[in-house]
N, CA and C atoms as an extended XYZ file, in Angstrom:
249
Properties=species:S:1:pos:R:3:atomname:S:1:resname:S:1:resid:I:1 pbc="F F F"
N        44.681        1.989        4.302 N   MET     1
C        45.352        1.290        3.231 CA  MET     1
C        44.355        0.864        2.155 C   MET     1
N        43.193        0.423        2.598 N   ARG     2
C        42.167       -0.037        1.656 CA  ARG     2
C        41.791        1.058        0.658 C   ARG     2
N        41.541        2.250        1.160 N   GLU     3
C        41.139        3.362        0.283 CA  GLU     3
C        42.263        3.735       -0.682 C   GLU     3
N        43.500        3.685       -0.219 N   GLN     4
C        44.636        4.004       -1.089 CA  GLN     4
C        44.758        2.987       -2.207 C   GLN     4
N        44.565        1.722       -1.892 N   LEU     5
C        44.639        0.686       -2.929 CA  LEU     5
C        43.485        0.814       -3.919 C   LEU     5
N        42.285        1.089       -3.415 N   LEU     6
C        41.131        1.232       -4.306 CA  LEU     6
C        41.264        2.435       -5.231 C   LEU     6
N        42.055        3.413       -4.846 N   ALA     7
C        42.260        4.600       -5.676 CA  ALA     7
C        43.133        4.311       -6.889 C   ALA     7
N        43.808        3.179       -6.899 N   ILE     8
C        44.677        2.808       -8.028 CA  ILE     8
C        43.823        2.172       -9.109 C   ILE     8
N        43.940        2.707      -10.305 N   ARG     9
C        43.163        2.196      -11.436 CA  ARG     9
C        43.490        0.715      -11.663 C   ARG     9
N        42.439       -0.082      -11.820 N   GLY    10
C        42.614       -1.507      -12.084 CA  GLY    10
C        42.578       -2.372      -10.836 C   GLY    10
N        42.589       -1.755       -9.671 N   ILE    11
C        42.510       -2.518       -8.428 CA  ILE    11
C        41.115       -2.323       -7.849 C   ILE    11
N        40.436       -3.446       -7.678 N   GLY    12
C        39.072       -3.388       -7.171 CA  GLY    12
C        38.957       -4.047       -5.814 C   GLY    12
N        37.739       -4.133       -5.317 N   PRO    13
C        37.511       -4.676       -3.972 CA  PRO    13
C        38.034       -6.097       -3.779 C   PRO    13
N        37.845       -6.982       -4.768 N   TRP    14
C        38.319       -8.351       -4.610 CA  TRP    14
C        39.836       -8.374       -4.440 C   TRP    14
N        40.550       -7.635       -5.279 N   THR    15
C        42.006       -7.598       -5.207 CA  THR    15
C        42.476       -7.069       -3.858 C   THR    15
N        41.848       -6.014       -3.387 N   VAL    16
C        42.223       -5.432       -2.093 CA  VAL    16
C        41.970       -6.437       -0.970 C   VAL    16
N        40.788       -7.033       -0.952 N   ASN    17
C        40.467       -7.982        0.109 CA  ASN    17
C        41.397       -9.187        0.093 C   ASN    17
N        41.710       -9.688       -1.102 N   TYR    18
C        42.591      -10.847       -1.203 CA  TYR    18
C        44.015      -10.485       -0.782 C   TYR    18
N        44.498       -9.328       -1.205 N   ALA    19
C        45.845       -8.894       -0.824 CA  ALA    19
C        45.955       -8.685        0.685 C   ALA    19
N        44.929       -8.108        1.284 N   LEU    20
C        44.950       -7.908        2.734 CA  LEU    20
C        44.866       -9.239        3.478 C   LEU    20
N        44.132      -10.194        2.925 N   LEU    21
C        44.063      -11.524        3.521 CA  LEU    21
C        45.426      -12.198        3.465 C   LEU    21
N        46.023      -12.241        2.282 N   ARG    22
C        47.282      -12.961        2.103 CA  ARG    22
C        48.470      -12.230        2.700 C   ARG    22
N        48.502      -10.931        2.571 N   GLY    23
C        49.653      -10.171        3.029 CA  GLY    23
C        49.638       -9.798        4.495 C   GLY    23
N        48.437       -9.626        5.034 N   TYR    24
C        48.324       -9.137        6.407 CA  TYR    24
C        47.471      -10.022        7.317 C   TYR    24
N        46.946      -11.106        6.772 N   GLY    25
C        46.122      -11.993        7.588 CA  GLY    25
C        44.795      -11.389        8.019 C   GLY    25
N        44.312      -10.388        7.254 N   TRP    26
C        43.047       -9.737        7.574 CA  TRP    26
C        41.904      -10.662        7.180 C   TRP    26
N        41.158      -11.141        8.148 N   LEU    27
C        40.141      -12.158        7.906 CA  LEU    27
C        38.750      -11.614        7.637 C   LEU    27
N        38.588      -10.299        7.604 N   ASP    28
C        37.257       -9.739        7.397 CA  ASP    28
C        37.018       -9.249        5.974 C   ASP    28
N        37.889       -9.553        5.063 N   GLY    29
C        37.673       -9.139        3.682 CA  GLY    29
C        36.626      -10.021        3.028 C   GLY    29
N        35.573       -9.437        2.530 N   SER    30
C        34.522      -10.215        1.876 CA  SER    30
C        34.972      -10.595        0.479 C   SER    30
N        35.031      -11.885        0.221 N   LEU    31
C        35.442      -12.380       -1.097 CA  LEU    31
C        34.223      -12.779       -1.936 C   LEU    31
N        33.138      -12.033       -1.758 N   HIS    32
C        31.881      -12.364       -2.437 CA  HIS    32
C        31.985      -12.285       -3.957 C   HIS    32
N        32.963      -11.564       -4.468 N   GLY    33
C        33.122      -11.461       -5.913 CA  GLY    33
C        33.896      -12.610       -6.522 C   GLY    33
N        34.444      -13.471       -5.699 N   ASP    34
C        35.241      -14.594       -6.190 CA  ASP    34
C        34.327      -15.665       -6.787 C   ASP    34
N        34.672      -16.125       -7.990 N   ALA    35
C        33.836      -17.117       -8.672 CA  ALA    35
C        33.752      -18.420       -7.885 C   ALA    35
N        34.854      -18.850       -7.281 N   ALA    36
C        34.833      -20.105       -6.513 CA  ALA    36
C        33.980      -19.975       -5.260 C   ALA    36
N        33.992      -18.826       -4.629 N   VAL    37
C        33.142      -18.592       -3.458 CA  VAL    37
C        31.676      -18.674       -3.875 C   VAL    37
N        31.343      -18.058       -4.983 N   ARG    38
C        29.947      -18.080       -5.441 CA  ARG    38
C        29.527      -19.474       -5.886 C   ARG    38
N        30.449      -20.222       -6.521 N   ARG    39
C        30.138      -21.615       -6.881 CA  ARG    39
C        29.951      -22.460       -5.617 C   ARG    39
N        30.774      -22.197       -4.606 N   GLY    40
C        30.629      -22.910       -3.338 CA  GLY    40
C        29.271      -22.672       -2.704 C   GLY    40
N        28.817      -21.435       -2.753 N   LEU    41
C        27.485      -21.125       -2.230 CA  LEU    41
C        26.402      -21.788       -3.073 C   LEU    41
N        26.590      -21.798       -4.374 N   GLN    42
C        25.626      -22.434       -5.262 CA  GLN    42
C        25.493      -23.917       -4.910 C   GLN    42
N        26.631      -24.568       -4.668 N   THR    43
C        26.627      -25.977       -4.269 CA  THR    43
C        25.995      -26.145       -2.892 C   THR    43
N        26.389      -25.304       -1.956 N   LEU    44
C        25.863      -25.371       -0.593 CA  LEU    44
C        24.347      -25.219       -0.571 C   LEU    44
N        23.855      -24.308       -1.376 N   TRP    45
C        22.422      -24.051       -1.424 CA  TRP    45
C        21.673      -25.019       -2.343 C   TRP    45
N        22.412      -25.811       -3.138 N   GLY    46
C        21.775      -26.753       -4.051 CA  GLY    46
C        21.019      -26.078       -5.174 C   GLY    46
N        21.572      -24.961       -5.637 N   ARG    47
C        20.895      -24.180       -6.681 CA  ARG    47
C        21.438      -24.508       -8.061 C   ARG    47
N        20.576      -24.584       -9.055 N   PRO    48
C        21.052      -24.790      -10.416 CA  PRO    48
C        21.575      -23.492      -11.056 C   PRO    48
N        21.082      -22.354      -10.567 N   ASP    49
C        21.486      -21.069      -11.133 CA  ASP    49
C        22.641      -20.469      -10.331 C   ASP    49
N        23.331      -19.527      -10.952 N   LYS    50
C        24.470      -18.884      -10.310 CA  LYS    50
C        24.026      -17.955       -9.186 C   LYS    50
N        24.899      -17.837       -8.190 N   VAL    51
C        24.665      -16.930       -7.066 CA  VAL    51
C        25.178      -15.550       -7.463 C   VAL    51
N        24.396      -14.521       -7.246 N   SER    52
C        24.795      -13.163       -7.622 CA  SER    52
C        25.799      -12.600       -6.615 C   SER    52
N        26.471      -11.547       -7.033 N   LEU    53
C        27.396      -10.855       -6.135 CA  LEU    53
C        26.678      -10.381       -4.882 C   LEU    53
N        25.506       -9.806       -5.051 N   GLN    54
C        24.751       -9.277       -3.915 CA  GLN    54
C        24.321      -10.384       -2.965 C   GLN    54
N        23.875      -11.501       -3.516 N   GLU    55
C        23.470      -12.624       -2.662 CA  GLU    55
C        24.655      -13.133       -1.841 C   GLU    55
N        25.810      -13.264       -2.502 N   ALA    56
C        27.005      -13.731       -1.801 CA  ALA    56
C        27.441      -12.734       -0.736 C   ALA    56
N        27.428      -11.454       -1.078 N   GLU    57
C        27.814      -10.428       -0.108 CA  GLU    57
C        26.869      -10.437        1.101 C   GLU    57
N        25.579      -10.526        0.835 N   ASP    58
C        24.589      -10.546        1.918 CA  ASP    58
C        24.767      -11.776        2.811 C   ASP    58
N        25.063      -12.935        2.201 N   TRP    59
C        25.216      -14.157        2.971 CA  TRP    59
C        26.474      -14.116        3.843 C   TRP    59
N        27.541      -13.524        3.320 N   LEU    60
C        28.798      -13.455        4.070 CA  LEU    60
C        28.779      -12.397        5.177 C   LEU    60
N        27.937      -11.383        5.053 N   ALA    61
C        27.935      -10.253        5.995 CA  ALA    61
C        27.839      -10.661        7.470 C   ALA    61
N        26.963      -11.575        7.844 N   PRO    62
C        26.869      -11.928        9.267 CA  PRO    62
C        28.118      -12.625        9.824 C   PRO    62
N        28.998      -13.079        8.942 N   PHE    63
C        30.205      -13.768        9.390 CA  PHE    63
C        31.340      -12.808        9.752 C   PHE    63
N        31.103      -11.517        9.623 N   SER    64
C        32.115      -10.529        9.996 CA  SER    64
C        32.435      -10.701       11.475 C   SER    64
N        33.654      -10.727       11.858 N   PRO    65
C        34.905      -10.337       11.193 CA  PRO    65
C        35.708      -11.490       10.599 C   PRO    65
N        35.037      -12.565       10.174 N   TRP    66
C        35.757      -13.712        9.608 CA  TRP    66
C        35.295      -14.066        8.197 C   TRP    66
N        34.838      -13.090        7.445 N   ARG    67
C        34.285      -13.381        6.118 CA  ARG    67
C        35.281      -14.042        5.178 C   ARG    67
N        36.539      -13.612        5.198 N   ALA    68
C        37.540      -14.222        4.317 CA  ALA    68
C        37.806      -15.667        4.706 C   ALA    68
N        37.735      -15.963        5.981 N   LEU    69
C        37.913      -17.332        6.449 CA  LEU    69
C        36.779      -18.226        5.945 C   LEU    69
N        35.568      -17.717        5.975 N   VAL    70
C        34.423      -18.458        5.436 CA  VAL    70
C        34.613      -18.667        3.932 C   VAL    70
N        35.094      -17.624        3.235 N   GLY    71
C        35.383      -17.755        1.811 CA  GLY    71
C        36.417      -18.843        1.547 C   GLY    71
N        37.436      -18.924        2.381 N   ALA    72
C        38.464      -19.956        2.228 CA  ALA    72
C        37.863      -21.353        2.413 C   ALA    72
N        36.924      -21.477        3.313 N   HIS    73
C        36.254      -22.770        3.495 CA  HIS    73
C        35.424      -23.126        2.258 C   HIS    73
N        34.801      -22.127        1.659 N   LEU    74
C        34.043      -22.384        0.429 CA  LEU    74
C        34.984      -22.791       -0.708 C   LEU    74
N        36.181      -22.165       -0.770 N   TRP    75
C        37.189      -22.587       -1.762 CA  TRP    75
C        37.560      -24.043       -1.538 C   TRP    75
N        37.864      -24.382       -0.294 N   ALA    76
C        38.294      -25.742        0.032 CA  ALA    76
C        37.201      -26.755       -0.291 C   ALA    76
N        35.960      -26.410       -0.024 N   ALA    77
C        34.860      -27.310       -0.327 CA  ALA    77
C        34.774      -27.574       -1.821 C   ALA    77
N        35.028      -26.553       -2.626 N   GLN    78
C        34.994      -26.725       -4.077 CA  GLN    78
C        36.133      -27.614       -4.556 C   GLN    78
N        37.318      -27.423       -4.007 N   SER    79
C        38.459      -28.219       -4.463 CA  SER    79
C        38.321      -29.678       -4.043 C   SER    79
N        37.658      -29.939       -2.917 N   SER    80
C        37.498      -31.328       -2.476 CA  SER    80
C        36.405      -32.055       -3.257 C   SER    80
N        35.473      -31.311       -3.850 N   THR    81
C        34.405      -31.954       -4.625 CA  THR    81
C        34.711      -31.984       -6.116 C   THR    81
N        35.803      -31.333       -6.514 N   ALA    82
C        36.120      -31.257       -7.944 CA  ALA    82
C        36.716      -32.549       -8.473 C   ALA    82
N        37.128      -33.439       -7.598 N   TYR    83
C        37.798      -34.669       -8.058 CA  TYR    83
C        37.023      -35.899       -7.708 C   TYR    83
């Protein structure tokens, strides 16, 4: 299914991973391209500069098969510190 979705123009890895997470409960989709995930890592690491896509992908890799779940925790951490 992943390859079929990626073959559609305008659909990229983030969209596929997010759709598989929300639609099918697939927890291994790496959401390293998500801005909130990268901001969460930036906060977690205490960095003033932005986290790159590659850095986020590399950091999430060892969490397989739960990378999307880790991404969701990074989202939640951002929303709880935003207020």
